[in-house]
Short mmCIF file of C-alpha atoms (C1' of nucleotides) in Angstrom, two decimals:
data_model
loop_
_atom_site.label_atom_id
_atom_site.label_comp_id
_atom_site.label_asym_id
_atom_site.label_seq_id
_atom_site.Cartn_x
_atom_site.Cartn_y
_atom_site.Cartn_z
CA UNK A 1 85.89 -1.72 -97.44
CA UNK A 2 87.35 -1.59 -100.90
CA UNK A 3 87.31 1.74 -102.64
CA UNK A 4 85.89 1.97 -106.13
CA UNK A 5 88.43 2.59 -108.85
CA UNK A 6 88.50 6.24 -109.83
CA UNK A 7 88.63 5.32 -113.47
CA UNK A 8 85.32 3.52 -113.18
CA UNK A 9 83.75 6.34 -111.19
CA UNK A 10 84.90 8.86 -113.75
CA UNK A 11 83.95 6.69 -116.66
CA UNK A 12 80.49 6.33 -115.20
CA UNK A 13 80.21 10.06 -114.67
CA UNK A 14 81.55 10.77 -118.13
CA UNK A 15 78.52 9.13 -119.64
CA UNK A 16 75.99 10.12 -117.00
CA UNK A 17 76.54 13.88 -117.07
CA UNK A 18 74.27 15.15 -119.82
CA UNK A 19 75.75 12.51 -122.11
CA UNK A 20 78.60 14.85 -122.96
CA UNK A 21 81.78 13.38 -124.33
CA UNK A 22 85.04 15.01 -123.37
CA UNK A 23 87.08 15.88 -126.48
CA UNK A 24 90.39 14.15 -127.02
CA UNK A 25 93.28 15.94 -125.30
CA UNK A 26 95.85 17.84 -127.29
CA UNK A 27 98.61 15.69 -125.86
CA UNK A 28 96.78 12.41 -126.28
CA UNK A 29 99.08 9.55 -125.66
CA UNK A 30 101.64 11.64 -123.85
CA UNK A 31 101.98 10.50 -120.25
CA UNK A 32 101.63 13.25 -117.66
CA UNK A 33 104.80 11.98 -115.98
CA UNK A 34 106.85 13.39 -118.85
CA UNK A 35 105.34 16.86 -118.63
CA UNK A 36 105.43 19.67 -116.10
CA UNK A 37 102.09 19.93 -114.22
CA UNK A 38 101.80 23.46 -115.58
CA UNK A 39 101.43 21.95 -119.05
CA UNK A 40 98.98 19.18 -118.18
CA UNK A 41 95.78 18.89 -120.13
CA UNK A 42 92.49 17.97 -118.48
CA UNK A 43 93.13 14.34 -119.35
CA UNK A 44 96.63 14.49 -117.88
CA UNK A 45 95.12 15.78 -114.64
CA UNK A 46 92.50 13.01 -114.62
CA UNK A 47 95.18 10.41 -115.29
CA UNK A 48 97.32 11.78 -112.47
CA UNK A 49 94.46 11.80 -109.96
CA UNK A 50 93.47 8.30 -111.04
CA UNK A 51 97.04 7.07 -110.52
CA UNK A 52 97.25 8.67 -107.08
CA UNK A 53 93.96 7.11 -106.00
CA UNK A 54 94.94 3.70 -107.31
CA UNK A 55 98.33 3.94 -105.64
CA UNK A 56 97.01 4.97 -102.24
CA UNK A 57 93.70 3.08 -102.17
CA UNK A 58 91.85 6.18 -101.05
CA UNK A 59 88.08 6.00 -101.32
CA UNK A 60 87.19 7.55 -104.67
CA UNK A 61 83.44 7.28 -104.20
CA UNK A 62 83.17 10.96 -103.27
CA UNK A 63 85.02 12.08 -106.36
CA UNK A 64 83.28 13.21 -109.50
CA UNK A 65 84.38 14.09 -112.97
CA UNK A 66 83.22 17.66 -112.42
CA UNK A 67 85.55 18.10 -109.46
CA UNK A 68 88.48 16.60 -111.34
CA UNK A 69 87.94 18.34 -114.66
CA UNK A 70 90.57 21.01 -114.77
CA UNK A 71 93.76 21.60 -116.67
CA UNK A 72 97.27 21.74 -115.25
CA UNK A 73 97.52 25.51 -114.77
CA UNK A 74 94.22 25.49 -112.88
CA UNK A 75 95.39 22.59 -110.73
CA UNK A 76 98.67 24.34 -110.00
CA UNK A 77 96.76 27.39 -108.74
CA UNK A 78 95.08 25.39 -105.99
CA UNK A 79 96.56 25.53 -102.52
CA UNK A 80 96.40 22.71 -99.98
CA UNK A 81 93.22 23.99 -98.35
CA UNK A 82 91.42 24.11 -101.67
CA UNK A 83 92.55 20.58 -102.50
CA UNK A 84 91.26 19.36 -99.16
CA UNK A 85 87.91 21.04 -99.82
CA UNK A 86 87.56 19.38 -103.21
CA UNK A 87 89.19 16.00 -102.65
CA UNK A 88 88.75 15.48 -98.93
CA UNK A 89 91.30 15.71 -96.12
CA UNK A 90 93.32 12.57 -96.88
CA UNK A 91 93.34 12.56 -100.64
CA UNK A 92 93.56 16.36 -100.80
CA UNK A 93 96.71 16.42 -98.67
CA UNK A 94 98.22 13.58 -100.62
CA UNK A 95 97.47 15.19 -103.98
CA UNK A 96 98.93 18.47 -102.80
CA UNK A 97 102.14 16.75 -101.74
CA UNK A 98 102.35 14.71 -104.90
CA UNK A 99 101.76 17.76 -107.06
CA UNK A 100 104.44 19.66 -105.17
CA UNK A 101 106.91 16.85 -105.89
CA UNK A 102 105.93 16.82 -109.55
CA UNK A 103 106.27 20.59 -109.76
CA UNK A 104 109.69 20.46 -108.09
CA UNK A 105 110.80 17.83 -110.56
CA UNK A 106 109.90 20.04 -113.51
CA UNK A 107 110.13 23.43 -111.87
CA UNK A 108 113.36 24.51 -113.55
CA UNK A 109 112.38 23.19 -116.95
CA UNK A 110 108.77 24.31 -117.02
CA UNK A 111 109.45 27.45 -119.02
CA UNK A 112 111.72 25.64 -121.43
CA UNK A 113 109.06 23.01 -121.84
CA UNK A 114 106.46 25.63 -122.62
CA UNK A 115 108.42 27.52 -125.19
CA UNK A 116 110.60 24.89 -126.78
CA UNK A 117 108.45 21.79 -126.80
CA UNK A 118 107.40 20.52 -130.16
CA UNK A 119 104.13 18.92 -131.02
CA UNK A 120 103.91 15.25 -131.85
CA UNK A 121 104.13 16.16 -135.54
CA UNK A 122 107.41 17.91 -134.84
CA UNK A 123 105.99 21.39 -135.42
CA UNK A 124 107.25 24.13 -133.14
CA UNK A 125 104.80 24.98 -130.41
CA UNK A 126 103.22 28.43 -130.58
CA UNK A 127 105.24 31.11 -128.84
CA UNK A 128 103.83 32.57 -125.71
CA UNK A 129 101.88 35.72 -126.64
CA UNK A 130 103.30 39.05 -125.59
CA UNK A 131 101.87 40.99 -122.71
CA UNK A 132 100.31 39.97 -119.49
CA UNK A 133 98.61 36.61 -119.80
CA UNK A 134 94.86 36.64 -119.25
CA UNK A 135 93.54 35.23 -116.03
CA UNK A 136 92.92 31.52 -116.20
CA UNK A 137 89.31 30.55 -116.38
CA UNK A 138 88.40 28.47 -113.38
CA UNK A 139 85.05 26.69 -113.18
CA UNK A 140 82.57 28.43 -110.86
CA UNK A 141 82.63 25.70 -108.30
CA UNK A 142 86.44 25.79 -108.14
CA UNK A 143 86.95 29.49 -108.24
CA UNK A 144 88.20 31.34 -105.23
CA UNK A 145 86.37 34.60 -105.05
CA UNK A 146 88.68 37.60 -105.15
CA UNK A 147 87.67 38.56 -101.64
CA UNK A 148 87.75 35.03 -100.29
CA UNK A 149 85.03 32.48 -99.98
CA UNK A 150 81.53 33.89 -100.03
CA UNK A 151 79.04 32.87 -97.42
CA UNK A 152 76.83 30.98 -99.85
CA UNK A 153 79.87 29.05 -101.10
CA UNK A 154 80.83 28.21 -97.54
CA UNK A 155 77.29 26.90 -96.93
CA UNK A 156 77.31 25.00 -100.21
CA UNK A 157 80.63 23.37 -99.41
CA UNK A 158 79.33 22.15 -96.06
CA UNK A 159 76.35 20.62 -97.84
CA UNK A 160 78.26 18.89 -100.64
CA UNK A 161 80.93 17.46 -98.36
CA UNK A 162 79.01 15.30 -95.88
CA UNK A 163 82.30 14.22 -94.27
CA UNK A 164 82.78 17.82 -93.11
CA UNK A 165 79.11 18.25 -92.22
CA UNK A 166 78.73 16.71 -88.81
CA UNK A 167 74.98 17.18 -88.53
CA UNK A 168 75.28 20.91 -89.10
CA UNK A 169 73.06 21.09 -92.15
CA UNK A 170 71.10 18.75 -94.36
CA UNK A 171 69.44 18.69 -97.74
CA UNK A 172 65.66 18.88 -97.62
CA UNK A 173 65.35 18.46 -101.37
CA UNK A 174 68.65 17.77 -103.07
CA UNK A 175 67.38 18.30 -106.62
CA UNK A 176 65.64 21.57 -105.80
CA UNK A 177 68.56 22.85 -103.76
CA UNK A 178 66.53 23.18 -100.59
CA UNK A 179 68.51 22.82 -97.39
CA UNK A 180 68.09 23.30 -93.68
CA UNK A 181 70.30 24.46 -90.83
CA UNK A 182 70.32 21.83 -88.10
CA UNK A 183 72.82 23.59 -85.84
CA UNK A 184 72.43 27.20 -86.86
CA UNK A 185 74.68 28.68 -84.20
CA UNK A 186 77.40 26.08 -84.84
CA UNK A 187 77.44 26.96 -88.53
CA UNK A 188 77.59 30.64 -87.63
CA UNK A 189 80.54 29.95 -85.35
CA UNK A 190 82.32 28.09 -88.15
CA UNK A 191 81.67 31.01 -90.49
CA UNK A 192 82.97 33.32 -87.82
CA UNK A 193 86.11 31.22 -87.45
CA UNK A 194 86.69 31.41 -91.18
CA UNK A 195 86.30 35.18 -91.12
CA UNK A 196 88.23 35.54 -87.85
CA UNK A 197 85.17 37.00 -86.20
CA UNK A 198 84.35 35.41 -82.87
CA UNK A 199 81.16 37.43 -82.49
CA UNK A 200 79.39 35.91 -85.48
CA UNK A 201 75.88 34.69 -84.72
CA UNK A 202 73.15 33.02 -86.71
CA UNK A 203 71.22 36.29 -86.49
CA UNK A 204 73.95 38.07 -88.42
CA UNK A 205 74.64 35.18 -90.74
CA UNK A 206 70.96 34.96 -91.63
CA UNK A 207 70.89 38.67 -92.48
CA UNK A 208 73.68 38.06 -94.96
CA UNK A 209 71.73 35.08 -96.31
CA UNK A 210 68.66 37.28 -96.83
CA UNK A 211 70.68 39.70 -98.93
CA UNK A 212 71.16 36.81 -101.37
CA UNK A 213 67.44 36.78 -102.18
CA UNK A 214 67.69 40.00 -104.16
CA UNK A 215 70.66 38.69 -106.13
CA UNK A 216 68.86 35.38 -106.68
CA UNK A 217 71.67 33.38 -105.18
CA UNK A 218 69.04 32.14 -102.73
CA UNK A 219 65.27 31.89 -102.99
CA UNK A 220 62.83 32.33 -100.15
CA UNK A 221 61.22 29.27 -98.64
CA UNK A 222 58.14 30.65 -96.93
CA UNK A 223 56.90 29.37 -93.63
CA UNK A 224 59.80 27.08 -92.89
CA UNK A 225 62.28 28.01 -90.23
CA UNK A 226 66.00 27.60 -90.98
CA UNK A 227 65.21 26.45 -94.50
CA UNK A 228 66.72 28.08 -97.59
CA UNK A 229 66.89 27.27 -101.27
CA UNK A 230 69.68 27.88 -103.75
CA UNK A 231 68.69 30.26 -106.52
CA UNK A 232 69.52 30.48 -110.20
CA UNK A 233 72.64 32.56 -109.60
CA UNK A 234 74.23 29.95 -107.37
CA UNK A 235 76.33 27.14 -108.75
CA UNK A 236 78.34 24.11 -107.81
CA UNK A 237 75.66 22.35 -105.78
CA UNK A 238 73.57 20.69 -108.48
CA UNK A 239 73.95 16.95 -108.75
CA UNK A 240 74.71 17.16 -112.45
CA UNK A 241 77.36 19.81 -111.78
CA UNK A 242 79.29 17.79 -109.25
CA UNK A 243 78.60 14.45 -110.82
CA UNK A 244 76.54 12.73 -108.14
CA UNK A 245 74.25 10.20 -109.72
CA UNK A 246 70.89 10.00 -107.93
"C1'" DG B 1 91.33 58.31 -102.60
"C1'" DG B 2 87.21 56.64 -104.66
"C1'" DC B 3 84.47 52.98 -105.81
"C1'" DA B 4 82.20 48.44 -105.92
"C1'" DC B 5 81.32 44.41 -103.70
"C1'" DC B 6 80.23 41.59 -99.86
"C1'" DT B 7 79.30 41.27 -95.73
"C1'" DT B 8 78.65 42.79 -90.61
"C1'" DT B 9 76.22 45.11 -87.14
"C1'" DC B 10 72.26 47.10 -85.24
"C1'" DC B 11 67.69 47.85 -85.33
"C1'" DT B 12 62.37 47.59 -85.43
"C1'" DG B 13 58.62 44.94 -86.09
"C1'" DG B 14 56.35 40.63 -87.31
"C1'" DT B 15 55.72 35.42 -86.99
"C1'" DT B 16 56.06 30.70 -85.21
"C1'" DA C 1 59.16 33.87 -74.05
"C1'" DA C 2 62.44 32.43 -77.18
"C1'" DA C 3 63.87 31.76 -81.61
"C1'" DC C 4 63.45 32.99 -86.01
"C1'" DC C 5 62.25 35.98 -90.19
"C1'" DA C 6 62.19 40.36 -93.00
"C1'" DG C 7 64.41 44.12 -94.44
"C1'" DG C 8 66.25 49.18 -93.73
"C1'" DA C 9 70.35 51.74 -92.62
"C1'" DA C 10 75.01 52.41 -91.91
"C1'" DA C 11 79.62 50.96 -91.55
"C1'" DG C 12 83.71 47.83 -92.19
"C1'" DG C 13 87.10 45.23 -94.95
"C1'" DT C 14 89.11 44.28 -99.20
"C1'" DG C 15 90.59 44.54 -103.98
"C1'" DC C 16 90.98 47.27 -108.09
#
DNA sequence: GGCACCTTTCCTGGTT
DNA sequence: AAACCAGGAAAGGTGC
């Protein structure tokens, strides 16, 4: 089966997501290969991912613009596990390796590049501001919570990555964010594995889920067993957020 | 050490 | 009867 070209997938998503147009990158025209990954713009990152997909013939059908829209510093913050979560096991591993090679190539010159590089007009680049740099803003769906992955994010990630969801859960209403546990104890075990807690049960997991009602991360679905609904304070599952055209 | 946050554990009682 | 739901109470783990 031939994999769709990432460029076409992304181009499609570019115009299907709320009709928003991505602004031109600051380093338009400058190939990412000439820059340290730490200095990549969003477009540089997209170009790099596109190249890697084209080069390896990985299936890009699961990718979306939303998942790939990040700048270089954000990309460089991701570890291998995070890449696998967002790009799948094969492509994620490959991207992590490729990024590592790219970082190694520019590792020693990254700082010099940041401080001494000139713009295309030949103007000196702005000096790095004094003091501790602010934390990078990471999109909600990419952020790693300070205390690790939250339960609702773990559930969401199972739902939006069907390749990792071996009949554990399913969407009841994708648009409304309504989903159902098919193998409740299996999901609880997986959650337990993640938290290094072998005594996790669906009973306990569901108690944690019910706490989300008050915070409006989840909404109640009355009268339906094992069925939950994402609430207004959840993110990263909506089709328009992750770029799935339905 | 104190605090906030996010669960985890246990529990009672109700519903399917 | 078993599985699940609802929610109170208390405690644990972690980061700041």
